[in-house]
Amino acid sequence: GQNIDQPTEMTATEGAIVQINCTYQTSGFNGLFWYQQHAGEAPTFLSYNVLDGLEEKGRFSSFLSRSKGYSYLLLKELQMKDSASYLCAVCSNDYKLSFGAGTTVTVRA
Amino acid sequence: IAGITQAPTSQILAAGRRMTLRCTQDMRHNAMYWYRQDLGLGLRLIHYSNTAGTTGKGEVPDGYSVSRANTDDFPLTLASAVPSQTSVYFCASSEREHNEQFFGPGTRLTVL
């Protein structure tokens, strides 16, 4: 089975940086996904890491350490529209995704 | 417009009734999935299909059934709804089972 932990809530100021951590214990690993979900909407894909290191995509970056069972999503130059839930999901050996409960990020002016 | 659609958008259902949630994608994706999302629990996989004609059980399959007669459609059926099945249901698809998943807009189901 999978055990995926991420903080429930985070608050940051517009223009700031926020780092959302995700730790996982898994019986197999085929990559880690981050999704963004605005309230009342569907999740949308942000990033995918399968090798250790940092993947940068504009204002968003994602990091993975397989040996530590750890990932983070870094949101830079925060904008009001970044207020959303951020879901960490681990892909197991059978290629199924297990999701964390999500981190709700609130961006304040 | 390419994408994934779900119907109905929302539904209130009496306990014991049968209900089918519809999901259609036009991206020719091989894999499709059904999740339920409950507050504090995140998305949990109900059933999946890696390709047309095959289906598999996810983390919480009890009380649900699926079929995959063709590539585009993946309906989810609740044979006899119970209040614990009140949730938001998301359908998703991916080109292959290890690729990023694209989610439909969701169906909000309330079982009374």
PDB file of C-alpha atoms in Angstrom:
ATOM      1  CA  GLY A   1       0.000   0.000   0.000  1.00  0.00           C
ATOM      2  CA  GLN A   2       0.889   3.643  -0.123  1.00  0.00           C
ATOM      3  CA  ASN A   3       1.211   6.220   2.645  1.00  0.00           C
ATOM      4  CA  ILE A   4       1.435   9.791   1.389  1.00  0.00           C
ATOM      5  CA  ASP A   5       1.697  12.787   3.706  1.00  0.00           C
ATOM      6  CA  GLN A   6       1.483  16.470   2.912  1.00  0.00           C
ATOM      7  CA  PRO A   7       0.502  19.484   5.036  1.00  0.00           C
ATOM      8  CA  THR A   8      -3.181  20.316   5.162  1.00  0.00           C
ATOM      9  CA  GLU A   9      -2.923  24.071   4.723  1.00  0.00           C
ATOM     10  CA  MET A  10      -0.393  26.794   3.930  1.00  0.00           C
ATOM     11  CA  THR A  11      -0.760  30.560   3.672  1.00  0.00           C
ATOM     12  CA  ALA A  12       1.582  32.943   1.883  1.00  0.00           C
ATOM     13  CA  THR A  13       1.691  36.497   0.606  1.00  0.00           C
ATOM     14  CA  GLU A  14       1.390  37.509  -3.025  1.00  0.00           C
ATOM     15  CA  GLY A  15       4.834  37.598  -4.632  1.00  0.00           C
ATOM     16  CA  ALA A  16       6.353  35.247  -2.068  1.00  0.00           C
ATOM     17  CA  ILE A  17       7.603  31.650  -2.382  1.00  0.00           C
ATOM     18  CA  VAL A  18       5.917  28.604  -0.881  1.00  0.00           C
ATOM     19  CA  GLN A  19       7.271  25.064  -0.653  1.00  0.00           C
ATOM     20  CA  ILE A  20       4.832  22.167  -0.285  1.00  0.00           C
ATOM     21  CA  ASN A  21       6.427  18.997   1.028  1.00  0.00           C
ATOM     22  CA  CYS A  22       5.279  15.465   0.325  1.00  0.00           C
ATOM     23  CA  THR A  23       6.631  12.318   1.950  1.00  0.00           C
ATOM     24  CA  TYR A  24       5.674   8.856   0.858  1.00  0.00           C
ATOM     25  CA  GLN A  25       6.107   5.191   1.694  1.00  0.00           C
ATOM     26  CA  THR A  26       5.382   2.910  -1.208  1.00  0.00           C
ATOM     27  CA  SER A  27       5.660  -0.735  -2.164  1.00  0.00           C
ATOM     28  CA  GLY A  28       6.910   0.279  -5.605  1.00  0.00           C
ATOM     29  CA  PHE A  29       7.704   3.520  -7.369  1.00  0.00           C
ATOM     30  CA  ASN A  30       7.213   4.687 -10.934  1.00  0.00           C
ATOM     31  CA  GLY A  31       7.243   8.417 -10.468  1.00  0.00           C
ATOM     32  CA  LEU A  32       5.567  11.209  -8.558  1.00  0.00           C
ATOM     33  CA  PHE A  33       3.004  13.654  -9.896  1.00  0.00           C
ATOM     34  CA  TRP A  34       1.810  17.023  -8.676  1.00  0.00           C
ATOM     35  CA  TYR A  35      -1.656  18.272  -9.572  1.00  0.00           C
ATOM     36  CA  GLN A  36      -3.375  21.596  -8.948  1.00  0.00           C
ATOM     37  CA  GLN A  37      -7.061  21.710  -8.068  1.00  0.00           C
ATOM     38  CA  HIS A  38      -9.054  24.920  -7.731  1.00  0.00           C
ATOM     39  CA  ALA A  39     -12.140  24.768  -5.544  1.00  0.00           C
ATOM     40  CA  GLY A  40     -15.026  23.065  -7.335  1.00  0.00           C
ATOM     41  CA  GLU A  41     -12.910  22.125 -10.330  1.00  0.00           C
ATOM     42  CA  ALA A  42     -11.025  19.115 -11.652  1.00  0.00           C
ATOM     43  CA  PRO A  43      -7.355  18.454 -10.866  1.00  0.00           C
ATOM     44  CA  THR A  44      -4.917  19.563 -13.564  1.00  0.00           C
ATOM     45  CA  PHE A  45      -1.411  18.206 -14.143  1.00  0.00           C
ATOM     46  CA  LEU A  46       1.542  20.309 -12.957  1.00  0.00           C
ATOM     47  CA  SER A  47       4.645  18.121 -12.929  1.00  0.00           C
ATOM     48  CA  TYR A  48       6.123  14.638 -13.019  1.00  0.00           C
ATOM     49  CA  ASN A  49       9.374  13.423 -11.444  1.00  0.00           C
ATOM     50  CA  VAL A  50      10.776   9.932 -11.858  1.00  0.00           C
ATOM     51  CA  LEU A  51      14.483  10.634 -11.335  1.00  0.00           C
ATOM     52  CA  ASP A  52      16.104  12.448  -8.416  1.00  0.00           C
ATOM     53  CA  GLY A  53      16.533  16.167  -8.787  1.00  0.00           C
ATOM     54  CA  LEU A  54      14.740  19.350  -9.644  1.00  0.00           C
ATOM     55  CA  GLU A  55      12.362  19.879 -12.549  1.00  0.00           C
ATOM     56  CA  GLU A  56      11.633  23.517 -13.324  1.00  0.00           C
ATOM     57  CA  LYS A  57       8.628  24.706 -15.270  1.00  0.00           C
ATOM     58  CA  GLY A  58       8.142  28.461 -15.170  1.00  0.00           C
ATOM     59  CA  ARG A  59       7.160  29.642 -11.692  1.00  0.00           C
ATOM     60  CA  PHE A  60       6.679  26.053 -10.507  1.00  0.00           C
ATOM     61  CA  SER A  61       9.434  23.568  -9.692  1.00  0.00           C
ATOM     62  CA  SER A  62       9.279  20.047  -8.326  1.00  0.00           C
ATOM     63  CA  PHE A  63      11.987  18.086  -6.554  1.00  0.00           C
ATOM     64  CA  LEU A  64      12.338  14.382  -5.869  1.00  0.00           C
ATOM     65  CA  SER A  65      14.561  12.288  -3.616  1.00  0.00           C
ATOM     66  CA  ARG A  66      13.713   8.614  -4.070  1.00  0.00           C
ATOM     67  CA  SER A  67      16.051   7.433  -1.306  1.00  0.00           C
ATOM     68  CA  LYS A  68      14.303   9.710   1.202  1.00  0.00           C
ATOM     69  CA  GLY A  69      10.769   9.161  -0.111  1.00  0.00           C
ATOM     70  CA  TYR A  70      10.426  12.918  -0.396  1.00  0.00           C
ATOM     71  CA  SER A  71       9.263  15.488  -2.892  1.00  0.00           C
ATOM     72  CA  TYR A  72       8.417  19.147  -2.817  1.00  0.00           C
ATOM     73  CA  LEU A  73       6.582  21.560  -5.064  1.00  0.00           C
ATOM     74  CA  LEU A  74       7.968  25.091  -5.106  1.00  0.00           C
ATOM     75  CA  LEU A  75       5.715  27.943  -6.154  1.00  0.00           C
ATOM     76  CA  LYS A  76       7.540  31.198  -6.854  1.00  0.00           C
ATOM     77  CA  GLU A  77       6.258  34.749  -7.367  1.00  0.00           C
ATOM     78  CA  LEU A  78       2.915  33.751  -5.933  1.00  0.00           C
ATOM     79  CA  GLN A  79      -0.190  35.144  -7.577  1.00  0.00           C
ATOM     80  CA  MET A  80      -3.745  35.243  -6.256  1.00  0.00           C
ATOM     81  CA  LYS A  81      -4.750  32.688  -8.882  1.00  0.00           C
ATOM     82  CA  ASP A  82      -2.348  30.190  -7.263  1.00  0.00           C
ATOM     83  CA  SER A  83      -4.788  29.808  -4.360  1.00  0.00           C
ATOM     84  CA  ALA A  84      -5.800  26.159  -4.773  1.00  0.00           C
ATOM     85  CA  SER A  85      -5.228  22.663  -3.463  1.00  0.00           C
ATOM     86  CA  TYR A  86      -2.036  20.912  -4.525  1.00  0.00           C
ATOM     87  CA  LEU A  87      -2.145  17.139  -4.731  1.00  0.00           C
ATOM     88  CA  CYS A  88       0.877  14.865  -4.468  1.00  0.00           C
ATOM     89  CA  ALA A  89       0.391  11.489  -6.181  1.00  0.00           C
ATOM     90  CA  VAL A  90       2.709   8.487  -6.282  1.00  0.00           C
ATOM     91  CA  CYS A  91       2.688   6.049  -9.193  1.00  0.00           C
ATOM     92  CA  SER A  92       3.259   2.510  -7.954  1.00  0.00           C
ATOM     93  CA  ASN A  93       4.619  -0.583  -9.680  1.00  0.00           C
ATOM     94  CA  ASP A  94       1.215  -1.343 -11.191  1.00  0.00           C
ATOM     95  CA  TYR A  95       1.103   2.206 -12.591  1.00  0.00           C
ATOM     96  CA  LYS A  96      -1.799   3.256 -10.389  1.00  0.00           C
ATOM     97  CA  LEU A  97      -1.800   6.648  -8.687  1.00  0.00           C
ATOM     98  CA  SER A  98      -2.214   7.046  -4.952  1.00  0.00           C
ATOM     99  CA  PHE A  99      -3.021  10.589  -3.908  1.00  0.00           C
ATOM    100  CA  GLY A 100      -2.259  12.502  -0.765  1.00  0.00           C
ATOM    101  CA  ALA A 101      -5.120  14.411   0.857  1.00  0.00           C
ATOM    102  CA  GLY A 102      -3.895  17.657  -0.686  1.00  0.00           C
ATOM    103  CA  THR A 103      -2.466  20.946   0.590  1.00  0.00           C
ATOM    104  CA  THR A 104      -4.696  24.005   0.421  1.00  0.00           C
ATOM    105  CA  VAL A 105      -2.632  27.093  -0.360  1.00  0.00           C
ATOM    106  CA  THR A 106      -4.135  30.502   0.342  1.00  0.00           C
ATOM    107  CA  VAL A 107      -2.427  33.511  -1.214  1.00  0.00           C
ATOM    108  CA  ARG A 108      -3.073  36.812   0.548  1.00  0.00           C
ATOM    109  CA  ALA A 109      -2.605  40.280  -0.912  1.00  0.00           C
TER     110      ALA A 109
ATOM    111  CA  ILE B   1     -12.771  20.552 -28.394  1.00  0.00           C
ATOM    112  CA  ALA B   2     -10.749  17.543 -27.229  1.00  0.00           C
ATOM    113  CA  GLY B   3     -11.281  16.506 -23.651  1.00  0.00           C
ATOM    114  CA  ILE B   4     -13.165  14.407 -21.181  1.00  0.00           C
ATOM    115  CA  THR B   5     -16.791  14.908 -20.220  1.00  0.00           C
ATOM    116  CA  GLN B   6     -18.946  13.572 -17.405  1.00  0.00           C
ATOM    117  CA  ALA B   7     -22.687  13.433 -16.871  1.00  0.00           C
ATOM    118  CA  PRO B   8     -24.628  14.341 -14.889  1.00  0.00           C
ATOM    119  CA  THR B   9     -22.978  17.348 -13.257  1.00  0.00           C
ATOM    120  CA  SER B  10     -24.794  16.620 -10.024  1.00  0.00           C
ATOM    121  CA  GLN B  11     -27.433  14.208  -8.799  1.00  0.00           C
ATOM    122  CA  ILE B  12     -29.469  13.581  -5.685  1.00  0.00           C
ATOM    123  CA  LEU B  13     -30.392   9.926  -5.346  1.00  0.00           C
ATOM    124  CA  ALA B  14     -32.507   7.910  -2.950  1.00  0.00           C
ATOM    125  CA  ALA B  15     -30.747   5.052  -1.180  1.00  0.00           C
ATOM    126  CA  GLY B  16     -31.281   1.731  -2.896  1.00  0.00           C
ATOM    127  CA  ARG B  17     -31.593   3.222  -6.376  1.00  0.00           C
ATOM    128  CA  ARG B  18     -29.388   2.264  -9.286  1.00  0.00           C
ATOM    129  CA  MET B  19     -27.314   5.004 -10.905  1.00  0.00           C
ATOM    130  CA  THR B  20     -24.877   5.187 -13.813  1.00  0.00           C
ATOM    131  CA  LEU B  21     -22.339   7.980 -14.091  1.00  0.00           C
ATOM    132  CA  ARG B  22     -21.188   8.583 -17.630  1.00  0.00           C
ATOM    133  CA  CYS B  23     -17.699   9.427 -18.835  1.00  0.00           C
ATOM    134  CA  THR B  24     -16.560  10.048 -22.405  1.00  0.00           C
ATOM    135  CA  GLN B  25     -13.181  11.092 -23.781  1.00  0.00           C
ATOM    136  CA  ASP B  26     -12.237  12.001 -27.332  1.00  0.00           C
ATOM    137  CA  MET B  27      -8.459  11.935 -26.955  1.00  0.00           C
ATOM    138  CA  ARG B  28      -8.189   8.255 -27.945  1.00  0.00           C
ATOM    139  CA  HIS B  29      -6.534   7.520 -24.614  1.00  0.00           C
ATOM    140  CA  ASN B  30      -6.041   3.876 -23.762  1.00  0.00           C
ATOM    141  CA  ALA B  31      -6.392   4.108 -19.988  1.00  0.00           C
ATOM    142  CA  MET B  32      -9.369   5.412 -18.015  1.00  0.00           C
ATOM    143  CA  TYR B  33     -10.074   5.721 -14.318  1.00  0.00           C
ATOM    144  CA  TRP B  34     -12.793   6.476 -11.799  1.00  0.00           C
ATOM    145  CA  TYR B  35     -11.975   8.243  -8.524  1.00  0.00           C
ATOM    146  CA  ARG B  36     -14.023   9.507  -5.648  1.00  0.00           C
ATOM    147  CA  GLN B  37     -12.955  12.559  -3.692  1.00  0.00           C
ATOM    148  CA  ASP B  38     -14.006  13.047  -0.103  1.00  0.00           C
ATOM    149  CA  LEU B  39     -13.007  15.856   2.232  1.00  0.00           C
ATOM    150  CA  GLY B  40      -9.783  15.055   4.052  1.00  0.00           C
ATOM    151  CA  LEU B  41      -9.230  11.800   2.187  1.00  0.00           C
ATOM    152  CA  GLY B  42      -8.092  12.926  -1.213  1.00  0.00           C
ATOM    153  CA  LEU B  43      -8.767  11.086  -4.445  1.00  0.00           C
ATOM    154  CA  ARG B  44      -9.250   7.335  -4.165  1.00  0.00           C
ATOM    155  CA  LEU B  45      -9.258   4.985  -7.144  1.00  0.00           C
ATOM    156  CA  ILE B  46     -12.468   2.985  -7.592  1.00  0.00           C
ATOM    157  CA  HIS B  47     -11.918   1.140 -10.880  1.00  0.00           C
ATOM    158  CA  TYR B  48      -9.672   1.481 -13.865  1.00  0.00           C
ATOM    159  CA  SER B  49      -9.276   0.234 -17.437  1.00  0.00           C
ATOM    160  CA  ASN B  50      -5.890   0.031 -19.146  1.00  0.00           C
ATOM    161  CA  THR B  51      -7.440  -0.603 -22.557  1.00  0.00           C
ATOM    162  CA  ALA B  52     -10.831  -1.214 -24.130  1.00  0.00           C
ATOM    163  CA  GLY B  53     -12.257  -4.562 -23.059  1.00  0.00           C
ATOM    164  CA  THR B  54     -10.358  -4.759 -19.767  1.00  0.00           C
ATOM    165  CA  THR B  55     -11.119  -3.411 -16.296  1.00  0.00           C
ATOM    166  CA  GLY B  56      -9.556  -3.682 -12.847  1.00  0.00           C
ATOM    167  CA  LYS B  57     -10.342  -2.897  -9.233  1.00  0.00           C
ATOM    168  CA  GLY B  58      -8.832   0.048  -7.438  1.00  0.00           C
ATOM    169  CA  GLU B  59      -8.607   0.897  -3.759  1.00  0.00           C
ATOM    170  CA  VAL B  60     -12.361   1.214  -3.057  1.00  0.00           C
ATOM    171  CA  PRO B  61     -14.309  -0.917  -5.599  1.00  0.00           C
ATOM    172  CA  ASP B  62     -17.099  -2.300  -3.404  1.00  0.00           C
ATOM    173  CA  GLY B  63     -20.573  -1.213  -4.479  1.00  0.00           C
ATOM    174  CA  TYR B  64     -19.377  -0.057  -7.908  1.00  0.00           C
ATOM    175  CA  SER B  65     -19.022  -1.678 -11.319  1.00  0.00           C
ATOM    176  CA  VAL B  66     -17.598  -0.496 -14.631  1.00  0.00           C
ATOM    177  CA  SER B  67     -17.456  -1.572 -18.256  1.00  0.00           C
ATOM    178  CA  ARG B  68     -15.228  -0.557 -21.160  1.00  0.00           C
ATOM    179  CA  ALA B  69     -16.931  -1.611 -24.373  1.00  0.00           C
ATOM    180  CA  ASN B  70     -14.978   0.893 -26.483  1.00  0.00           C
ATOM    181  CA  THR B  71     -12.077   3.337 -26.185  1.00  0.00           C
ATOM    182  CA  ASP B  72     -14.152   6.452 -25.534  1.00  0.00           C
ATOM    183  CA  ASP B  73     -16.670   5.482 -22.855  1.00  0.00           C
ATOM    184  CA  PHE B  74     -16.201   4.300 -19.289  1.00  0.00           C
ATOM    185  CA  PRO B  75     -19.473   4.301 -17.300  1.00  0.00           C
ATOM    186  CA  LEU B  76     -19.557   3.755 -13.537  1.00  0.00           C
ATOM    187  CA  THR B  77     -22.612   2.032 -12.047  1.00  0.00           C
ATOM    188  CA  LEU B  78     -23.837   2.022  -8.481  1.00  0.00           C
ATOM    189  CA  ALA B  79     -26.126  -1.017  -8.317  1.00  0.00           C
ATOM    190  CA  SER B  80     -27.851  -0.017  -5.072  1.00  0.00           C
ATOM    191  CA  ALA B  81     -26.721   3.353  -3.763  1.00  0.00           C
ATOM    192  CA  VAL B  82     -25.945   3.901  -0.071  1.00  0.00           C
ATOM    193  CA  PRO B  83     -25.382   7.198   1.788  1.00  0.00           C
ATOM    194  CA  SER B  84     -21.637   6.463   2.175  1.00  0.00           C
ATOM    195  CA  GLN B  85     -21.372   6.780  -1.597  1.00  0.00           C
ATOM    196  CA  THR B  86     -22.121  10.490  -1.337  1.00  0.00           C
ATOM    197  CA  SER B  87     -19.035  12.047  -2.887  1.00  0.00           C
ATOM    198  CA  VAL B  88     -17.588  13.879  -5.862  1.00  0.00           C
ATOM    199  CA  TYR B  89     -16.716  11.440  -8.633  1.00  0.00           C
ATOM    200  CA  PHE B  90     -13.977  12.194 -11.148  1.00  0.00           C
ATOM    201  CA  CYS B  91     -13.290  10.300 -14.333  1.00  0.00           C
ATOM    202  CA  ALA B  92      -9.793  10.541 -15.794  1.00  0.00           C
ATOM    203  CA  SER B  93      -7.895   9.251 -18.794  1.00  0.00           C
ATOM    204  CA  SER B  94      -4.285   8.881 -19.870  1.00  0.00           C
ATOM    205  CA  GLU B  95      -2.569   7.865 -23.084  1.00  0.00           C
ATOM    206  CA  ARG B  96      -0.952   4.932 -21.304  1.00  0.00           C
ATOM    207  CA  GLU B  97      -1.282   3.860 -17.691  1.00  0.00           C
ATOM    208  CA  HIS B  98       1.978   5.563 -16.639  1.00  0.00           C
ATOM    209  CA  ASN B  99       1.299   8.922 -18.303  1.00  0.00           C
ATOM    210  CA  GLU B 100      -0.252  12.058 -16.825  1.00  0.00           C
ATOM    211  CA  GLN B 101      -3.958  11.814 -16.262  1.00  0.00           C
ATOM    212  CA  PHE B 102      -6.542  14.254 -17.552  1.00  0.00           C
ATOM    213  CA  PHE B 103      -9.602  14.698 -15.368  1.00  0.00           C
ATOM    214  CA  GLY B 104     -13.222  15.333 -16.222  1.00  0.00           C
ATOM    215  CA  PRO B 105     -15.207  18.084 -14.474  1.00  0.00           C
ATOM    216  CA  GLY B 106     -16.667  15.712 -11.897  1.00  0.00           C
ATOM    217  CA  THR B 107     -20.102  14.545 -10.782  1.00  0.00           C
ATOM    218  CA  ARG B 108     -21.375  15.564  -7.363  1.00  0.00           C
ATOM    219  CA  LEU B 109     -23.536  12.712  -6.058  1.00  0.00           C
ATOM    220  CA  THR B 110     -25.677  12.859  -2.938  1.00  0.00           C
ATOM    221  CA  VAL B 111     -27.345   9.680  -1.672  1.00  0.00           C
ATOM    222  CA  LEU B 112     -30.117  10.230   0.850  1.00  0.00           C
TER     223      LEU B 112
END
